[in-house]
Short mmCIF file of C-alpha atoms in Angstrom, two decimals:
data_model
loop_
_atom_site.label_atom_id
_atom_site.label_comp_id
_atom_site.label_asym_id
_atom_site.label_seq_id
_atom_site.Cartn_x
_atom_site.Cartn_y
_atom_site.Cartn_z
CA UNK B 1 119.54 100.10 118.90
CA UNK B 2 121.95 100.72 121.40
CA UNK B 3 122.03 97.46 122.28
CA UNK B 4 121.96 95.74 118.97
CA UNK B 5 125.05 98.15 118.56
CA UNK B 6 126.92 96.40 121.39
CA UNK B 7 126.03 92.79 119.85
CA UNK B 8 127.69 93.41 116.27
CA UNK B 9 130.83 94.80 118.26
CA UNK B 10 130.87 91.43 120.20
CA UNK B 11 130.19 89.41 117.01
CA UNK B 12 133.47 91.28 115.00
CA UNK B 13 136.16 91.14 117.93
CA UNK B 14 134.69 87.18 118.02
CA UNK B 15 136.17 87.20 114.49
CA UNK B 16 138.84 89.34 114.88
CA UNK B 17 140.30 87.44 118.06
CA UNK B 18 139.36 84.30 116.21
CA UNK B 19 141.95 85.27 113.28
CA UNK B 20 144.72 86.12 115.77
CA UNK B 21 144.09 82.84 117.53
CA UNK B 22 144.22 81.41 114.20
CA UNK B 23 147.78 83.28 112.80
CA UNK B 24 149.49 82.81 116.59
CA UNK B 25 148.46 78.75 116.12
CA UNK B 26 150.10 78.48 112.64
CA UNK B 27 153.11 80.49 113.40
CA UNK B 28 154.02 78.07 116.53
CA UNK B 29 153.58 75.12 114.31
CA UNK B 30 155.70 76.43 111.22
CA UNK B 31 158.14 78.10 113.03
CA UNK B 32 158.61 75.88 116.22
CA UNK B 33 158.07 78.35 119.30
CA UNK B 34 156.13 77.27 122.18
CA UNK B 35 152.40 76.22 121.64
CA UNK B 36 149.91 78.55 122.58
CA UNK B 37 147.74 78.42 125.26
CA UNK B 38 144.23 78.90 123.61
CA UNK B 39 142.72 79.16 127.08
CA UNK B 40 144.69 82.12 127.98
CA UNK B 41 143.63 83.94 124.34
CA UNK B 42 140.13 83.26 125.55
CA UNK B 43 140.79 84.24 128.92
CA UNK B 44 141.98 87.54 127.65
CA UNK B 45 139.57 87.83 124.75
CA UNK B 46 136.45 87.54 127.73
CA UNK B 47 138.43 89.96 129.75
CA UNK B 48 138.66 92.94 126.83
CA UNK B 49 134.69 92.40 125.94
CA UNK B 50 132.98 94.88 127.08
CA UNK B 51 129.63 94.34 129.11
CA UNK B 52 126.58 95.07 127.77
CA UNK B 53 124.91 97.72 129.40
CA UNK B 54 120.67 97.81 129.28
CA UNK B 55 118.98 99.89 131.36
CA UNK B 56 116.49 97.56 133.81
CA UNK B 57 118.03 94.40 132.17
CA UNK B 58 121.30 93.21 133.13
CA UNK B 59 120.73 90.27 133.77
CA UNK B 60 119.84 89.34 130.49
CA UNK B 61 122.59 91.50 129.44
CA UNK B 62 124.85 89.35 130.80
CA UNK B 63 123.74 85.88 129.89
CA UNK B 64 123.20 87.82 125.66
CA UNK B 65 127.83 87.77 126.22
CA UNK B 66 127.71 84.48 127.75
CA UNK B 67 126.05 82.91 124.77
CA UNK B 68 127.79 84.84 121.80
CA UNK B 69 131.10 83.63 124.47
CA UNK B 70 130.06 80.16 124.36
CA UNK B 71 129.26 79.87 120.54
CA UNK B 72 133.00 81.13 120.35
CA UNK B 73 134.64 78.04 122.63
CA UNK B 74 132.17 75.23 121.05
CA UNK B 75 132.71 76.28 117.72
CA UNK B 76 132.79 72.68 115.63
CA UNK B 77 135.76 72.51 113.64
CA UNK B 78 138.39 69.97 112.13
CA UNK B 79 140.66 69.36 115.25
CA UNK B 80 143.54 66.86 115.39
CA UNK B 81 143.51 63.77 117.70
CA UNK B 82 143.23 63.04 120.82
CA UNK B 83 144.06 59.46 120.32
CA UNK B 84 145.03 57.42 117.86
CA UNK B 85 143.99 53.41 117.72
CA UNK B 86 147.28 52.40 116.11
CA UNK B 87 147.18 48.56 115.75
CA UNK B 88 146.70 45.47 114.85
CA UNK B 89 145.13 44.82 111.81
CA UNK B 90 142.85 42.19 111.41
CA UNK B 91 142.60 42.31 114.97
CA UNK B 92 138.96 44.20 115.38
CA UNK B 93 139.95 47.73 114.55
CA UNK B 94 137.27 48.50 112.70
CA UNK B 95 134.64 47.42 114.80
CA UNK B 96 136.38 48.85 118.18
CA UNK B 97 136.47 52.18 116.22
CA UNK B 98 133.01 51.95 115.53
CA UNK B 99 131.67 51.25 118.72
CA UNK B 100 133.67 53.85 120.24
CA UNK B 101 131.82 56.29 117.70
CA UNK B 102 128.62 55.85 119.69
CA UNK B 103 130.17 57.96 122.81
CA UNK B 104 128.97 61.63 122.38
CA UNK B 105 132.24 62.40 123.43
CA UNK B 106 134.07 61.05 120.97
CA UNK B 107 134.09 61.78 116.73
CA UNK B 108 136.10 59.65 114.86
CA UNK B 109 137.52 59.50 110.86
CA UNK B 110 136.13 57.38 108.46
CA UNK B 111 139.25 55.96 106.68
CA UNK B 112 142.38 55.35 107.67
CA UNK B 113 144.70 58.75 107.49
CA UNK B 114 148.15 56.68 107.04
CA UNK B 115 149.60 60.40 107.91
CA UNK B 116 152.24 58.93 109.92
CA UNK B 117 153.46 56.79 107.53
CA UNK B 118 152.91 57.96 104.05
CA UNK B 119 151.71 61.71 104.07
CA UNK B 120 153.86 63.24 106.81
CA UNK B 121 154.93 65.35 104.25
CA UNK B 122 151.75 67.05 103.76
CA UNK B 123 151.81 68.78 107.33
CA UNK B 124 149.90 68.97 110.26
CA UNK B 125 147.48 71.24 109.17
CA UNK B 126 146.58 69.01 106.01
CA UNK B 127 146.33 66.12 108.82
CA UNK B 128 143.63 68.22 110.91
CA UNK B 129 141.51 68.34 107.64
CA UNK B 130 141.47 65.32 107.37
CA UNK B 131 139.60 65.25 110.71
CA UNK B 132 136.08 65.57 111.35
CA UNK B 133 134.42 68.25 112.91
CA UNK B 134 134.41 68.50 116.32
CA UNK B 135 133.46 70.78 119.42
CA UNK B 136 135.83 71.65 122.22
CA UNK B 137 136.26 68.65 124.98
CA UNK B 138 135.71 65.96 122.97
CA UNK B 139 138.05 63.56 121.67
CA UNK B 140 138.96 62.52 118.35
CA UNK B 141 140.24 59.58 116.98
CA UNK B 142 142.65 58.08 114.12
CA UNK B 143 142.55 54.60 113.29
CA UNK B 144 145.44 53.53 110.99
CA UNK B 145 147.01 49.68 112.05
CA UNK B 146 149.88 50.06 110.32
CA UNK B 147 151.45 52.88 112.83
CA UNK B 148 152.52 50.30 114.80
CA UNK B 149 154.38 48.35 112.37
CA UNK B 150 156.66 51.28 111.67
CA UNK B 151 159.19 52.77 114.43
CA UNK B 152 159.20 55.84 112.69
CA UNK B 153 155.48 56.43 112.74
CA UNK B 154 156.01 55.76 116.75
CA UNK B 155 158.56 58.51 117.26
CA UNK B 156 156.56 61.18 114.99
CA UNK B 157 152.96 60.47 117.10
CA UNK B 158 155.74 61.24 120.01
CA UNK B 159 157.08 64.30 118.57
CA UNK B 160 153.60 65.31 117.70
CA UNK B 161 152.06 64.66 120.83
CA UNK B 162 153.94 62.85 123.41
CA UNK B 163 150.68 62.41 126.04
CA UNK B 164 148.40 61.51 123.43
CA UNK B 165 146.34 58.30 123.93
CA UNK B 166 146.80 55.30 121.82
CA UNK B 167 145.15 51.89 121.60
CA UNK B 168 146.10 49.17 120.26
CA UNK B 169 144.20 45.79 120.19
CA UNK B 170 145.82 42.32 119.79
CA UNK B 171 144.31 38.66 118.69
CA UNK B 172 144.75 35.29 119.15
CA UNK B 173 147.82 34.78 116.94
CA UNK B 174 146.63 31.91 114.83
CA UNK B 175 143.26 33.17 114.34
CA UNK B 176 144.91 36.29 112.84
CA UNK B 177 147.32 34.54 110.27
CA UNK B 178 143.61 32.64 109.57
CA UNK B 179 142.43 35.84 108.93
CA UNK B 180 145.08 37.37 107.37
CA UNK B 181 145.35 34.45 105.19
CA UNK B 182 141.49 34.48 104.07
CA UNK B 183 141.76 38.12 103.53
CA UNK B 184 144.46 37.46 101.34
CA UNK B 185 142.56 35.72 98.92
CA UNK B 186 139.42 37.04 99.27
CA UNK B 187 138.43 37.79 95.62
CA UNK B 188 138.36 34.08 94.94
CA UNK B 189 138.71 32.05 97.88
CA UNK B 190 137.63 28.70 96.48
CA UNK B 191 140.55 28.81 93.46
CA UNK B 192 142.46 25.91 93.29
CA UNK B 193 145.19 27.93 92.21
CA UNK B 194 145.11 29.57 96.05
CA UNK B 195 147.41 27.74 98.29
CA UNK B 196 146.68 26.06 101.18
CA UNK B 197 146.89 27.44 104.55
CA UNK B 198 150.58 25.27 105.55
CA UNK B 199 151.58 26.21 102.05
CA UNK B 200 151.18 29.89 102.67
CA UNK B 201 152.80 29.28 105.80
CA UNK B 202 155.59 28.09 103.69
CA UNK B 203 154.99 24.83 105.94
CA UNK B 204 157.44 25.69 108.86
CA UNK B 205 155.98 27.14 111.82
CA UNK B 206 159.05 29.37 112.37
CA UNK B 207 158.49 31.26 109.01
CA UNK B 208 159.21 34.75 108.74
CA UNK B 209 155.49 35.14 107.90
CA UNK B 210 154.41 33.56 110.84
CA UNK B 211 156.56 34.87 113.41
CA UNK B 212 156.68 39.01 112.24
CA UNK B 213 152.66 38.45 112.33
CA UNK B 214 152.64 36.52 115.98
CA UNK B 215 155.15 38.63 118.19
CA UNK B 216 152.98 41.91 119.21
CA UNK B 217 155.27 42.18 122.51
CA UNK B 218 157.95 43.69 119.66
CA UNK B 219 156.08 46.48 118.77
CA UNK B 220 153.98 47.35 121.95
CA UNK B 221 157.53 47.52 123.48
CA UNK B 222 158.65 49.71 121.31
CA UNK B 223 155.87 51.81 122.16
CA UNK B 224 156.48 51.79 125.56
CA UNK B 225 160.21 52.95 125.02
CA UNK B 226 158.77 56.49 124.24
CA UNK B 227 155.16 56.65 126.10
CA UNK B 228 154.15 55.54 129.18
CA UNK B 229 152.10 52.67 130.01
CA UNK B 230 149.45 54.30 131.39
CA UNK B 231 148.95 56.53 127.88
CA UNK B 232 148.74 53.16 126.11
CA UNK B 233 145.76 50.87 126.63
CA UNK B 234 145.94 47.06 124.92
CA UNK B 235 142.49 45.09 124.81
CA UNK B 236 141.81 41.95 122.55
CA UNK B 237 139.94 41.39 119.73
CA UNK B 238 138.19 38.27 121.47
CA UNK B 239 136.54 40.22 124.33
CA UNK B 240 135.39 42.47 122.23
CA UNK B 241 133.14 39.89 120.27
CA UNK B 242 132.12 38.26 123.40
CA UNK B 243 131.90 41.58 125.80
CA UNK B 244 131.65 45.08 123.74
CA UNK B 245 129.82 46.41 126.71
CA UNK B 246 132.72 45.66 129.04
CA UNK B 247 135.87 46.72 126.45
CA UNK B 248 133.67 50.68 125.88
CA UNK B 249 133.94 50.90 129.76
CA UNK B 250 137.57 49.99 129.78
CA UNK B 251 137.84 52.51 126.66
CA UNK B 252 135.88 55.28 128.32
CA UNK B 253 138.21 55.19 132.11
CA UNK B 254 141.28 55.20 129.88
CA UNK B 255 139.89 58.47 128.17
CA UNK B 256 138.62 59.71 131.08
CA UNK B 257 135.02 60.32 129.93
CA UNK B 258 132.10 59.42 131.62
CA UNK B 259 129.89 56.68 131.57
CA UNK B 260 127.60 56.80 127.79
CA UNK B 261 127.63 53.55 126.04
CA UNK B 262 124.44 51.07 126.74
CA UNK B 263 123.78 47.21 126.44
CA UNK B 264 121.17 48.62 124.16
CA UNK B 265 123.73 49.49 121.71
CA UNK B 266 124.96 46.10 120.90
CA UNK B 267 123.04 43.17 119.98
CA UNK B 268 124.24 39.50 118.98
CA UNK B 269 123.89 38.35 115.03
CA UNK B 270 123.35 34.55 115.22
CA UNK B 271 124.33 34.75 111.53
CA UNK B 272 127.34 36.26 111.62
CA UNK B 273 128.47 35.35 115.11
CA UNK B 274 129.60 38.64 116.66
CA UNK B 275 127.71 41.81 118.05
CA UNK B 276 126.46 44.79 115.54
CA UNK B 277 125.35 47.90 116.23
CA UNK B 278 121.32 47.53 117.66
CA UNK B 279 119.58 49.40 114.89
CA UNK B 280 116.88 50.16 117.44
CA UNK B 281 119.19 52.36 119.60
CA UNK B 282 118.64 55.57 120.22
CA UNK B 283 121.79 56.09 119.10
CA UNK B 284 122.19 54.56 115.66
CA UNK B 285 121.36 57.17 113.81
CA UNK B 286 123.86 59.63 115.01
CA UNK B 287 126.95 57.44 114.02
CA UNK B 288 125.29 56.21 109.88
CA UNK B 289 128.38 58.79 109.05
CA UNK B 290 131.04 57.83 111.05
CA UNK B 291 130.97 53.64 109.95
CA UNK B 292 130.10 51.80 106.91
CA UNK B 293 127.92 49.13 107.81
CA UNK B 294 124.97 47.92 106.96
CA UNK B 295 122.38 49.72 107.84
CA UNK B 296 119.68 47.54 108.18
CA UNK B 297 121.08 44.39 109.78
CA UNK B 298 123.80 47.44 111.86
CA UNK B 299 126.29 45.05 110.93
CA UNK B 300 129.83 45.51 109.66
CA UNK B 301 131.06 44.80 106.19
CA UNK B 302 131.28 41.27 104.53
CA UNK B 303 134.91 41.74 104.81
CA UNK B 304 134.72 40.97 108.75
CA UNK B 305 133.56 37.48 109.66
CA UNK B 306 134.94 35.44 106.39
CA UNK B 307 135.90 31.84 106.05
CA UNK B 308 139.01 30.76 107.83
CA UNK B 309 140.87 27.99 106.69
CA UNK B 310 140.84 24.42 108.06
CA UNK B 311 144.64 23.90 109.71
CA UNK B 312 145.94 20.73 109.72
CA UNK B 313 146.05 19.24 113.06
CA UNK B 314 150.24 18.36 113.33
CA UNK B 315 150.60 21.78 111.86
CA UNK B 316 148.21 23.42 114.74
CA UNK B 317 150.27 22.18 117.50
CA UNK B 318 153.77 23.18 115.67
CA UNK B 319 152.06 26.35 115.89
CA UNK B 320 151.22 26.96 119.25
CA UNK B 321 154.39 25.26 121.06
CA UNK B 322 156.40 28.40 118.29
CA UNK B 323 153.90 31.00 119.24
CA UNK B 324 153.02 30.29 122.80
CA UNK B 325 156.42 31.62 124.28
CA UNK B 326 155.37 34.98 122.36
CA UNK B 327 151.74 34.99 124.00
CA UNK B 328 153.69 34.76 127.60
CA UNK B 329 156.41 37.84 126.79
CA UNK B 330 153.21 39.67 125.38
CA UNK B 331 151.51 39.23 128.32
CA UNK B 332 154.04 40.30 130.77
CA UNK B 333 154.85 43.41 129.15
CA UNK B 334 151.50 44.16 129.11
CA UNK B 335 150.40 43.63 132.97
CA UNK B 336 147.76 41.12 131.57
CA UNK B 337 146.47 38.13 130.38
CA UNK B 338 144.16 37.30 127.30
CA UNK B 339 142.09 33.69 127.06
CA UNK B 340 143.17 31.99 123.50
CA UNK B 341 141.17 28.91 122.35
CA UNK B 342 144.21 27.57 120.66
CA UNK B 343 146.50 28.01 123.65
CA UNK B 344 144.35 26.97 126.94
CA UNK B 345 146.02 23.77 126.69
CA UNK B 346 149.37 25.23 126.46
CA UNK B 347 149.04 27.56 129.40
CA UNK B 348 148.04 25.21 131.94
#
């Protein structure tokens, strides 16, 4: 009894401690004094619980407070991210947040949050419940593509968390206006009525439509203005249809985890010419929640692999000789340097 006694008292200053943690957390926030260090409460918390004391088993004892301990620090719970993949759309963001769900190590959310842009407002602590539940030590992640677009969003992730992560993934540039342009008129995309691909191009190269969707080095340098490069990784959309394997071990040394995903998780669809999720993975189950797909084929949506328009071939090359000075200011902010179909020629 006596020692059933002790347990209870563990299991209510576990509570107790766990609502003073809680009060101290919202305070800082609200209030703006100096985070606290949850490691220290639980430093101090371990320190004021008392042993448990049975005669001719101590050792057992001991490893009874360890446990209740340890339930305390893993406790799964809405926590807010670790990193945030923050652009481009139509550049793969979907499908890299995906495949990053298959790392133990990492949970991710469902839909895009858009906190940063249209529900500040609403607070940080709305923004963690929006976030799934997660255990202590692992990472979680935010995908909305839009944060990029919008210097504001960039200075708020910095006020909210100046050494978080953040990813951002880039495309071919003409492949994305393709894409952009097929998403655009998805709902009917044989219509007469739909313009062609120059037309919607307003048939100059130099459009405002083309060149405020071709110049990434303009917002990843903005970026850099407030976080440092090392916080910031850029991959491409195009290695990550040809080498998912080799982009999750990029993702996992710039998150410093170790070494999960598998070749086994990936396999290539001849039908829709990209890599899906291998439903015969041991680890497809355990991410059905965390990405709409479907489930029998493991692949994404019918909103990724549509259509793209034909370009006319005088157009193309207008194209590339605009965009190509872009590419080469992208790639030396960057450190790095992607392969484009469309622009081999042009960077030889």
């Amino acid at each position: 009894m006596m020692f059933q006694s002790r347990i209870v008292k563990i299991f209510l200053l576990v509570s107790a401690w766990t609502i003073v943690l809680t009060v101290l957390l919202i305070a800082s926030q609200r209030f703006g004094h100096r985070p606290i260090n949850s490691q220290q409460v639980l430093r101090s918390f371990s320190e004021l619980t008392p042993e448990i004391h049975v005669p001719g088993n101590h050792s057992d004892a001991r490893k009874d407070r360890k446990a209740v301990l340890g339930d305390f620090r893993n406790e799964s719970k809405p926590r807010l991210p670790n990193c945030l993949i923050i652009g481009f759309s139509k550049c793969g963001t979907l499908a890299l947040r995906g495949f990053l769900s298959l790392h133990p190590d990492i949970v991710s959310t469902l839909k895009e949050i858009r906190f940063f842009t249209l529900f500040y407002k609403k607070g940080l602590e709305w923004y963690r419940d929006q976030m799934p539940p997660s255990k202590q030590g692992q990472i979680t992640i935010e995908k909305t593509p839009s944060y990029i677009l919008s210097p504001e969003a960039i200075e708020r992730i910095y006020e909210f968390n100046s050494s978080i992560k953040l990813i951002v993934i880039v495309r071919d540039p003409i492949v994305r206006l393709q894409s952009i342009y097929s998403h655009t008129f998805s709902d009917d995309p044989k219509s007469s009525k739909n313009p062609t691909f120059e037309e919607w191009c307003e048939g100059n190269p130099r459009s405002q439509r083309v060149l405020r969707t071709v110049d990434y080095a303009q917002h990843i340098q903005e970026v850099f203005q407030l976080f440092p490069k090392q916080n910031v990784l850029v991959l491409s959309e195009e290695d990550l249809e040809e080498n998912p394997m080799g982009v999750m071990r990029q993702a996992e040394k710039f998150l410093g985890l170790k070494q999960s995903f598998s070749k086994e998780d990936f396999v290539y669809s001849k039908e829709k010419g990209f890599y899906c999720f291998n439903t015969s993975s041991p680890h497809y189950p355990e991410i059905l929640d965390s990405v709409v797909l479907n489930r029998k084929t493991g692949c994404l949506g019918s909103g990724k692999g549509r259509e793209h328009p034909d370009i006319d071939g005088r157009f193309l090359k207008g194209l590339v000789d605009v965009i190509q000075p872009y590419n080469v200011r992208l790639f030396r902010l960057i450190g790095k340097k992607f392969s484009w179909e469309n622009f081999k020629d042009a960077s030889r």
